């Protein structure tokens, strides 16, 4: 499968990713801080661990099928961490008060345990993904460009596609699971418009809790997703025009990087 998106394939104009759409649905002010103000956010050990684990899984599928073992994944962990630090040096400061490296070693051990759990959920020796960490982009009939990076795309012998997303954390509560599925349906919508085929399945792989969520996709699901995406973008445009970015207090506020700037947080 060709995974390259030519730069001219999608005209320039307004665009939206599932992450930024999810931010707006969670809290309009969060969207403003991230997408408009582009305020810096200090990387958290949990977020960086997820980045490193994603890189290990990408490297693992570069290996011949017989070599995709837990031992190989463990061996790839240190090189993947070195790659992430080289690409984004600011992530090297995760453990500023760790002169002996004990905290970093414990963090790496935790990442190793998460990777080992992956092999209880899928057997990578039996999988040959059609694409991994692939950038996708398409223009909707409304004129909005939708884009994102898909962790993995599987293709059956009959051409049916499955969109796969790895989560290094635990499976969320039902209200947050809806956001995760919206992200996957968003990717499926992009693929439908980019490649002219409806992905038939979605898979969430929760490495933190050792769970897999499989969801079948019907064309009407993506029609609903497209209407929701267009509605989110219309709401973003309205908020931009009126400069009205209302905060939405929730349990997620406890982990927000912008608590000190938010009028809704005491």
PDB file of C-alpha atoms in Angstrom:
ATOM      1  CA  UNK A   1       0.000   0.000   0.000  1.00  0.00           C
ATOM      2  CA  UNK A   2       1.375   3.452  -0.887  1.00  0.00           C
ATOM      3  CA  UNK A   3       1.511   5.481   2.326  1.00  0.00           C
ATOM      4  CA  UNK A   4       2.888   8.716   0.861  1.00  0.00           C
ATOM      5  CA  UNK A   5       0.707  11.812   0.750  1.00  0.00           C
ATOM      6  CA  UNK A   6       1.974  14.222  -1.886  1.00  0.00           C
ATOM      7  CA  UNK A   7       2.235  17.816  -0.613  1.00  0.00           C
ATOM      8  CA  UNK A   8       0.003  19.051  -3.407  1.00  0.00           C
ATOM      9  CA  UNK A   9      -2.607  16.356  -2.784  1.00  0.00           C
ATOM     10  CA  UNK A  10      -4.423  18.513  -0.258  1.00  0.00           C
ATOM     11  CA  UNK A  11      -4.812  22.212  -0.939  1.00  0.00           C
ATOM     12  CA  UNK A  12      -3.755  24.699   1.695  1.00  0.00           C
ATOM     13  CA  UNK A  13      -6.495  25.998   3.960  1.00  0.00           C
ATOM     14  CA  UNK A  14      -8.084  25.377   7.342  1.00  0.00           C
ATOM     15  CA  UNK A  15      -7.156  22.034   8.860  1.00  0.00           C
ATOM     16  CA  UNK A  16      -7.977  20.031  11.944  1.00  0.00           C
ATOM     17  CA  UNK A  17      -6.381  17.024  13.623  1.00  0.00           C
ATOM     18  CA  UNK A  18      -8.133  14.619  15.994  1.00  0.00           C
ATOM     19  CA  UNK A  19      -5.980  15.831  18.888  1.00  0.00           C
ATOM     20  CA  UNK A  20      -6.989  19.459  18.443  1.00  0.00           C
ATOM     21  CA  UNK A  21     -10.634  18.510  17.845  1.00  0.00           C
ATOM     22  CA  UNK A  22     -10.493  16.476  21.053  1.00  0.00           C
ATOM     23  CA  UNK A  23      -8.976  19.435  22.897  1.00  0.00           C
ATOM     24  CA  UNK A  24     -11.857  21.674  21.829  1.00  0.00           C
ATOM     25  CA  UNK A  25     -14.457  19.095  22.797  1.00  0.00           C
ATOM     26  CA  UNK A  26     -12.783  18.757  26.197  1.00  0.00           C
ATOM     27  CA  UNK A  27     -12.298  22.479  26.819  1.00  0.00           C
ATOM     28  CA  UNK A  28     -12.365  25.417  24.414  1.00  0.00           C
ATOM     29  CA  UNK A  29      -9.756  27.273  26.465  1.00  0.00           C
ATOM     30  CA  UNK A  30      -7.420  24.290  26.277  1.00  0.00           C
ATOM     31  CA  UNK A  31      -7.731  24.404  22.494  1.00  0.00           C
ATOM     32  CA  UNK A  32      -6.828  28.096  22.486  1.00  0.00           C
ATOM     33  CA  UNK A  33      -3.783  27.582  24.689  1.00  0.00           C
ATOM     34  CA  UNK A  34      -2.477  24.775  22.485  1.00  0.00           C
ATOM     35  CA  UNK A  35      -3.584  25.618  18.950  1.00  0.00           C
ATOM     36  CA  UNK A  36      -3.682  29.416  18.926  1.00  0.00           C
ATOM     37  CA  UNK A  37      -1.413  30.666  21.701  1.00  0.00           C
ATOM     38  CA  UNK A  38       0.889  27.644  21.280  1.00  0.00           C
ATOM     39  CA  UNK A  39       1.965  27.835  24.882  1.00  0.00           C
ATOM     40  CA  UNK A  40       4.840  25.530  25.803  1.00  0.00           C
ATOM     41  CA  UNK A  41       4.025  22.442  27.836  1.00  0.00           C
ATOM     42  CA  UNK A  42       6.654  20.680  29.899  1.00  0.00           C
ATOM     43  CA  UNK A  43       6.880  17.034  28.813  1.00  0.00           C
ATOM     44  CA  UNK A  44       5.655  14.574  31.423  1.00  0.00           C
ATOM     45  CA  UNK A  45       7.366  11.231  32.048  1.00  0.00           C
ATOM     46  CA  UNK A  46       4.113   9.466  31.103  1.00  0.00           C
ATOM     47  CA  UNK A  47       3.773  11.282  27.771  1.00  0.00           C
ATOM     48  CA  UNK A  48       7.415  10.732  26.853  1.00  0.00           C
ATOM     49  CA  UNK A  49       7.137   7.071  27.811  1.00  0.00           C
ATOM     50  CA  UNK A  50       4.271   6.774  25.325  1.00  0.00           C
ATOM     51  CA  UNK A  51       6.399   8.353  22.591  1.00  0.00           C
ATOM     52  CA  UNK A  52       9.265   5.945  23.280  1.00  0.00           C
ATOM     53  CA  UNK A  53       6.956   2.918  23.328  1.00  0.00           C
ATOM     54  CA  UNK A  54       5.428   3.958  20.010  1.00  0.00           C
ATOM     55  CA  UNK A  55       8.920   4.196  18.542  1.00  0.00           C
ATOM     56  CA  UNK A  56       9.875   0.749  19.864  1.00  0.00           C
ATOM     57  CA  UNK A  57       6.786  -0.801  18.270  1.00  0.00           C
ATOM     58  CA  UNK A  58       7.554   0.938  14.995  1.00  0.00           C
ATOM     59  CA  UNK A  59      11.117  -0.405  15.056  1.00  0.00           C
ATOM     60  CA  UNK A  60       9.898  -3.848  16.073  1.00  0.00           C
ATOM     61  CA  UNK A  61       7.799  -4.154  12.908  1.00  0.00           C
ATOM     62  CA  UNK A  62      10.886  -3.273  10.858  1.00  0.00           C
ATOM     63  CA  UNK A  63      12.313  -6.610  11.965  1.00  0.00           C
ATOM     64  CA  UNK A  64      11.595  -9.910  10.184  1.00  0.00           C
ATOM     65  CA  UNK A  65       8.509 -11.557  11.681  1.00  0.00           C
ATOM     66  CA  UNK A  66      10.446 -14.243  13.560  1.00  0.00           C
ATOM     67  CA  UNK A  67      12.500 -11.573  15.376  1.00  0.00           C
ATOM     68  CA  UNK A  68       9.512  -9.666  16.771  1.00  0.00           C
ATOM     69  CA  UNK A  69       9.902 -11.023  20.287  1.00  0.00           C
ATOM     70  CA  UNK A  70       9.694  -9.598  23.810  1.00  0.00           C
ATOM     71  CA  UNK A  71      13.478  -9.795  24.066  1.00  0.00           C
ATOM     72  CA  UNK A  72      13.899  -7.761  20.874  1.00  0.00           C
ATOM     73  CA  UNK A  73      11.412  -5.148  22.103  1.00  0.00           C
ATOM     74  CA  UNK A  74      13.364  -4.858  25.366  1.00  0.00           C
ATOM     75  CA  UNK A  75      16.614  -4.476  23.415  1.00  0.00           C
ATOM     76  CA  UNK A  76      15.110  -1.684  21.295  1.00  0.00           C
ATOM     77  CA  UNK A  77      14.013   0.370  24.298  1.00  0.00           C
ATOM     78  CA  UNK A  78      17.327   2.130  25.001  1.00  0.00           C
ATOM     79  CA  UNK A  79      17.984   3.008  21.316  1.00  0.00           C
ATOM     80  CA  UNK A  80      14.438   4.348  20.975  1.00  0.00           C
ATOM     81  CA  UNK A  81      14.872   6.514  24.061  1.00  0.00           C
ATOM     82  CA  UNK A  82      18.167   7.816  22.644  1.00  0.00           C
ATOM     83  CA  UNK A  83      16.403   8.681  19.362  1.00  0.00           C
ATOM     84  CA  UNK A  84      13.641  10.590  21.148  1.00  0.00           C
ATOM     85  CA  UNK A  85      16.169  12.559  23.198  1.00  0.00           C
ATOM     86  CA  UNK A  86      18.207  13.412  20.101  1.00  0.00           C
ATOM     87  CA  UNK A  87      15.127  14.550  18.178  1.00  0.00           C
ATOM     88  CA  UNK A  88      13.715  16.582  21.063  1.00  0.00           C
ATOM     89  CA  UNK A  89      16.496  17.524  23.511  1.00  0.00           C
ATOM     90  CA  UNK A  90      14.053  19.152  25.922  1.00  0.00           C
ATOM     91  CA  UNK A  91      12.818  15.685  26.793  1.00  0.00           C
ATOM     92  CA  UNK A  92      16.209  14.870  28.262  1.00  0.00           C
ATOM     93  CA  UNK A  93      15.313  16.972  31.305  1.00  0.00           C
ATOM     94  CA  UNK A  94      12.641  14.605  32.604  1.00  0.00           C
ATOM     95  CA  UNK A  95      14.710  13.763  35.666  1.00  0.00           C
ATOM     96  CA  UNK A  96      16.578  16.946  36.695  1.00  0.00           C
ATOM     97  CA  UNK A  97      17.081  15.770  40.303  1.00  0.00           C
ATOM     98  CA  UNK A  98      18.382  12.307  39.502  1.00  0.00           C
ATOM     99  CA  UNK A  99      22.196  12.451  39.773  1.00  0.00           C
ATOM    100  CA  UNK A 100      22.563   8.676  40.075  1.00  0.00           C
ATOM    101  CA  UNK A 101      20.102   7.875  37.300  1.00  0.00           C
ATOM    102  CA  UNK A 102      17.876   5.806  39.591  1.00  0.00           C
ATOM    103  CA  UNK A 103      14.664   7.573  38.546  1.00  0.00           C
ATOM    104  CA  UNK A 104      15.476   7.197  34.860  1.00  0.00           C
ATOM    105  CA  UNK A 105      16.256   3.486  35.272  1.00  0.00           C
ATOM    106  CA  UNK A 106      12.968   2.960  37.115  1.00  0.00           C
ATOM    107  CA  UNK A 107      11.152   4.826  34.354  1.00  0.00           C
ATOM    108  CA  UNK A 108      12.776   2.656  31.690  1.00  0.00           C
ATOM    109  CA  UNK A 109      11.885  -0.464  33.676  1.00  0.00           C
ATOM    110  CA  UNK A 110       8.274   0.691  33.713  1.00  0.00           C
ATOM    111  CA  UNK A 111       8.356   1.187  29.939  1.00  0.00           C
ATOM    112  CA  UNK A 112       9.846  -2.292  29.559  1.00  0.00           C
ATOM    113  CA  UNK A 113       6.972  -3.776  31.566  1.00  0.00           C
ATOM    114  CA  UNK A 114       4.436  -2.003  29.354  1.00  0.00           C
ATOM    115  CA  UNK A 115       6.145  -3.331  26.233  1.00  0.00           C
ATOM    116  CA  UNK A 116       6.157  -6.877  27.620  1.00  0.00           C
ATOM    117  CA  UNK A 117       2.391  -6.597  28.100  1.00  0.00           C
ATOM    118  CA  UNK A 118       1.964  -5.843  24.393  1.00  0.00           C
ATOM    119  CA  UNK A 119       2.816  -9.465  23.543  1.00  0.00           C
ATOM    120  CA  UNK A 120      -0.134 -10.657  25.633  1.00  0.00           C
ATOM    121  CA  UNK A 121      -2.462  -8.592  23.428  1.00  0.00           C
ATOM    122  CA  UNK A 122      -1.134  -9.161  19.904  1.00  0.00           C
ATOM    123  CA  UNK A 123       1.379 -11.470  18.284  1.00  0.00           C
ATOM    124  CA  UNK A 124       3.484  -9.241  16.015  1.00  0.00           C
ATOM    125  CA  UNK A 125       4.978 -12.312  14.352  1.00  0.00           C
ATOM    126  CA  UNK A 126       1.557 -12.924  12.773  1.00  0.00           C
ATOM    127  CA  UNK A 127       0.947  -9.353  11.636  1.00  0.00           C
ATOM    128  CA  UNK A 128       2.247  -7.517   8.591  1.00  0.00           C
ATOM    129  CA  UNK A 129       0.925  -3.957   8.826  1.00  0.00           C
ATOM    130  CA  UNK A 130       0.212  -2.140   5.607  1.00  0.00           C
ATOM    131  CA  UNK A 131       1.435   1.117   7.151  1.00  0.00           C
ATOM    132  CA  UNK A 132       2.871   2.391  10.424  1.00  0.00           C
ATOM    133  CA  UNK A 133       3.132   5.929  11.796  1.00  0.00           C
ATOM    134  CA  UNK A 134       1.690   7.188   8.536  1.00  0.00           C
ATOM    135  CA  UNK A 135       0.607  10.778   7.895  1.00  0.00           C
ATOM    136  CA  UNK A 136      -2.853  10.962   6.337  1.00  0.00           C
ATOM    137  CA  UNK A 137      -4.696  13.994   5.034  1.00  0.00           C
ATOM    138  CA  UNK A 138      -7.842  14.719   3.030  1.00  0.00           C
ATOM    139  CA  UNK A 139     -10.234  17.532   2.272  1.00  0.00           C
ATOM    140  CA  UNK A 140     -13.870  17.194   3.296  1.00  0.00           C
ATOM    141  CA  UNK A 141     -16.688  18.505   1.064  1.00  0.00           C
ATOM    142  CA  UNK A 142     -17.037  21.400   3.524  1.00  0.00           C
ATOM    143  CA  UNK A 143     -13.537  22.580   2.586  1.00  0.00           C
ATOM    144  CA  UNK A 144     -11.937  21.581   5.867  1.00  0.00           C
ATOM    145  CA  UNK A 145      -8.736  19.555   5.650  1.00  0.00           C
ATOM    146  CA  UNK A 146      -8.563  16.729   8.169  1.00  0.00           C
ATOM    147  CA  UNK A 147      -5.197  15.210   8.992  1.00  0.00           C
ATOM    148  CA  UNK A 148      -3.339  13.088  11.475  1.00  0.00           C
ATOM    149  CA  UNK A 149      -0.755  10.373  12.042  1.00  0.00           C
ATOM    150  CA  UNK A 150      -2.081   6.829  12.316  1.00  0.00           C
ATOM    151  CA  UNK A 151      -0.147   4.381  14.495  1.00  0.00           C
ATOM    152  CA  UNK A 152      -0.895   1.398  12.310  1.00  0.00           C
ATOM    153  CA  UNK A 153      -3.067   0.355   9.379  1.00  0.00           C
ATOM    154  CA  UNK A 154      -3.735  -3.346   8.800  1.00  0.00           C
ATOM    155  CA  UNK A 155      -5.076  -4.657   5.496  1.00  0.00           C
ATOM    156  CA  UNK A 156      -6.868  -7.982   5.020  1.00  0.00           C
ATOM    157  CA  UNK A 157      -6.490 -10.106   1.936  1.00  0.00           C
ATOM    158  CA  UNK A 158      -9.814  -8.724   0.667  1.00  0.00           C
ATOM    159  CA  UNK A 159      -8.532  -5.143   0.987  1.00  0.00           C
ATOM    160  CA  UNK A 160     -10.496  -4.244   4.123  1.00  0.00           C
ATOM    161  CA  UNK A 161      -8.618  -1.834   6.398  1.00  0.00           C
ATOM    162  CA  UNK A 162      -8.279  -1.763  10.170  1.00  0.00           C
ATOM    163  CA  UNK A 163      -7.107   1.389  11.971  1.00  0.00           C
ATOM    164  CA  UNK A 164      -5.029   0.654  15.081  1.00  0.00           C
ATOM    165  CA  UNK A 165      -4.020   3.037  17.857  1.00  0.00           C
ATOM    166  CA  UNK A 166      -1.653   2.250  20.723  1.00  0.00           C
ATOM    167  CA  UNK A 167      -2.273   3.792  24.123  1.00  0.00           C
ATOM    168  CA  UNK A 168       0.486   3.409  26.700  1.00  0.00           C
ATOM    169  CA  UNK A 169      -1.918   4.168  29.548  1.00  0.00           C
ATOM    170  CA  UNK A 170      -4.865   2.323  30.995  1.00  0.00           C
ATOM    171  CA  UNK A 171      -8.272   1.938  29.355  1.00  0.00           C
ATOM    172  CA  UNK A 172     -10.320   5.019  30.278  1.00  0.00           C
ATOM    173  CA  UNK A 173     -13.695   5.366  31.916  1.00  0.00           C
ATOM    174  CA  UNK A 174     -16.635   5.196  29.456  1.00  0.00           C
ATOM    175  CA  UNK A 175     -16.942   8.983  29.077  1.00  0.00           C
ATOM    176  CA  UNK A 176     -13.273   9.250  28.050  1.00  0.00           C
ATOM    177  CA  UNK A 177     -13.463   6.139  25.897  1.00  0.00           C
ATOM    178  CA  UNK A 178     -15.859   8.006  23.624  1.00  0.00           C
ATOM    179  CA  UNK A 179     -13.133  10.573  22.937  1.00  0.00           C
ATOM    180  CA  UNK A 180     -10.638   7.821  22.101  1.00  0.00           C
ATOM    181  CA  UNK A 181     -13.088   6.236  19.671  1.00  0.00           C
ATOM    182  CA  UNK A 182     -13.799   9.644  18.138  1.00  0.00           C
ATOM    183  CA  UNK A 183     -10.082   9.913  17.412  1.00  0.00           C
ATOM    184  CA  UNK A 184     -10.067   6.556  15.627  1.00  0.00           C
ATOM    185  CA  UNK A 185     -13.233   7.350  13.687  1.00  0.00           C
ATOM    186  CA  UNK A 186     -11.622  10.647  12.715  1.00  0.00           C
ATOM    187  CA  UNK A 187      -8.679   8.729  11.223  1.00  0.00           C
ATOM    188  CA  UNK A 188     -11.086   6.373   9.462  1.00  0.00           C
ATOM    189  CA  UNK A 189     -12.901   9.392   8.005  1.00  0.00           C
ATOM    190  CA  UNK A 190      -9.617  10.772   6.663  1.00  0.00           C
ATOM    191  CA  UNK A 191      -8.772   7.420   5.080  1.00  0.00           C
ATOM    192  CA  UNK A 192     -12.237   7.172   3.540  1.00  0.00           C
ATOM    193  CA  UNK A 193     -11.779  10.509   1.765  1.00  0.00           C
ATOM    194  CA  UNK A 194      -8.079  10.024   1.008  1.00  0.00           C
ATOM    195  CA  UNK A 195      -8.252   6.477  -0.365  1.00  0.00           C
ATOM    196  CA  UNK A 196     -11.864   6.030  -1.336  1.00  0.00           C
ATOM    197  CA  UNK A 197     -12.477   3.076   0.959  1.00  0.00           C
ATOM    198  CA  UNK A 198     -14.211   2.793   4.323  1.00  0.00           C
ATOM    199  CA  UNK A 199     -12.010   1.151   6.996  1.00  0.00           C
ATOM    200  CA  UNK A 200     -14.030  -1.733   8.366  1.00  0.00           C
ATOM    201  CA  UNK A 201     -12.565  -1.981  11.879  1.00  0.00           C
ATOM    202  CA  UNK A 202     -10.961   0.072  14.633  1.00  0.00           C
ATOM    203  CA  UNK A 203      -8.662  -1.281  17.337  1.00  0.00           C
ATOM    204  CA  UNK A 204      -7.509   0.428  20.534  1.00  0.00           C
ATOM    205  CA  UNK A 205      -4.584  -1.321  22.235  1.00  0.00           C
ATOM    206  CA  UNK A 206      -4.350  -0.199  25.881  1.00  0.00           C
ATOM    207  CA  UNK A 207      -0.895  -1.292  26.960  1.00  0.00           C
ATOM    208  CA  UNK A 208      -1.159   0.124  30.458  1.00  0.00           C
ATOM    209  CA  UNK A 209      -4.045  -2.111  31.482  1.00  0.00           C
ATOM    210  CA  UNK A 210      -3.603  -4.922  28.953  1.00  0.00           C
ATOM    211  CA  UNK A 211      -6.895  -4.459  27.109  1.00  0.00           C
ATOM    212  CA  UNK A 212      -7.936  -4.398  23.462  1.00  0.00           C
ATOM    213  CA  UNK A 213     -11.081  -2.698  22.180  1.00  0.00           C
ATOM    214  CA  UNK A 214     -12.294  -3.720  18.708  1.00  0.00           C
ATOM    215  CA  UNK A 215     -15.076  -1.801  16.976  1.00  0.00           C
ATOM    216  CA  UNK A 216     -16.639  -2.471  13.584  1.00  0.00           C
ATOM    217  CA  UNK A 217     -17.239   0.493  11.284  1.00  0.00           C
ATOM    218  CA  UNK A 218     -20.239   1.153   9.072  1.00  0.00           C
ATOM    219  CA  UNK A 219     -20.473   3.937   6.478  1.00  0.00           C
ATOM    220  CA  UNK A 220     -23.150   5.737   8.493  1.00  0.00           C
ATOM    221  CA  UNK A 221     -20.704   5.884  11.449  1.00  0.00           C
ATOM    222  CA  UNK A 222     -18.328   7.952   9.378  1.00  0.00           C
ATOM    223  CA  UNK A 223     -21.146  10.124   8.038  1.00  0.00           C
ATOM    224  CA  UNK A 224     -21.973  11.002  11.647  1.00  0.00           C
ATOM    225  CA  UNK A 225     -18.299  11.593  12.399  1.00  0.00           C
ATOM    226  CA  UNK A 226     -18.003  13.929   9.433  1.00  0.00           C
ATOM    227  CA  UNK A 227     -20.968  15.988  10.628  1.00  0.00           C
ATOM    228  CA  UNK A 228     -19.437  16.148  14.100  1.00  0.00           C
ATOM    229  CA  UNK A 229     -16.054  17.238  12.744  1.00  0.00           C
ATOM    230  CA  UNK A 230     -17.660  19.978  10.644  1.00  0.00           C
ATOM    231  CA  UNK A 231     -19.688  21.096  13.684  1.00  0.00           C
ATOM    232  CA  UNK A 232     -16.547  21.231  15.839  1.00  0.00           C
ATOM    233  CA  UNK A 233     -14.779  23.320  13.223  1.00  0.00           C
ATOM    234  CA  UNK A 234     -17.756  25.697  12.963  1.00  0.00           C
ATOM    235  CA  UNK A 235     -17.693  26.105  16.744  1.00  0.00           C
ATOM    236  CA  UNK A 236     -13.933  26.799  16.642  1.00  0.00           C
ATOM    237  CA  UNK A 237     -14.469  29.453  13.973  1.00  0.00           C
ATOM    238  CA  UNK A 238     -17.217  31.040  16.062  1.00  0.00           C
ATOM    239  CA  UNK A 239     -14.994  31.081  19.144  1.00  0.00           C
ATOM    240  CA  UNK A 240     -12.190  32.617  17.090  1.00  0.00           C
ATOM    241  CA  UNK A 241     -14.452  35.317  15.670  1.00  0.00           C
ATOM    242  CA  UNK A 242     -15.882  36.282  19.060  1.00  0.00           C
ATOM    243  CA  UNK A 243     -12.685  35.533  20.996  1.00  0.00           C
ATOM    244  CA  UNK A 244     -14.773  33.516  23.415  1.00  0.00           C
ATOM    245  CA  UNK A 245     -12.970  30.502  24.861  1.00  0.00           C
ATOM    246  CA  UNK A 246     -14.963  29.135  27.737  1.00  0.00           C
ATOM    247  CA  UNK A 247     -13.196  26.723  30.096  1.00  0.00           C
ATOM    248  CA  UNK A 248     -14.906  23.425  30.868  1.00  0.00           C
ATOM    249  CA  UNK A 249     -13.935  22.204  34.344  1.00  0.00           C
ATOM    250  CA  UNK A 250     -13.632  18.443  34.640  1.00  0.00           C
ATOM    251  CA  UNK A 251     -11.506  15.740  36.217  1.00  0.00           C
ATOM    252  CA  UNK A 252      -8.969  16.354  33.439  1.00  0.00           C
ATOM    253  CA  UNK A 253      -8.124  19.717  35.001  1.00  0.00           C
ATOM    254  CA  UNK A 254      -5.943  17.884  37.521  1.00  0.00           C
ATOM    255  CA  UNK A 255      -3.460  17.030  34.751  1.00  0.00           C
ATOM    256  CA  UNK A 256      -3.744  20.210  32.691  1.00  0.00           C
ATOM    257  CA  UNK A 257      -0.470  22.037  32.032  1.00  0.00           C
ATOM    258  CA  UNK A 258      -2.266  25.385  32.070  1.00  0.00           C
ATOM    259  CA  UNK A 259      -3.915  25.289  35.494  1.00  0.00           C
ATOM    260  CA  UNK A 260      -2.144  28.459  36.571  1.00  0.00           C
ATOM    261  CA  UNK A 261      -3.669  30.348  33.623  1.00  0.00           C
ATOM    262  CA  UNK A 262      -7.196  29.028  33.875  1.00  0.00           C
ATOM    263  CA  UNK A 263      -9.905  31.190  35.508  1.00  0.00           C
ATOM    264  CA  UNK A 264     -11.966  28.076  36.301  1.00  0.00           C
ATOM    265  CA  UNK A 265      -9.301  26.552  38.577  1.00  0.00           C
ATOM    266  CA  UNK A 266      -9.199  27.754  42.171  1.00  0.00           C
TER     267      UNK A 266
END
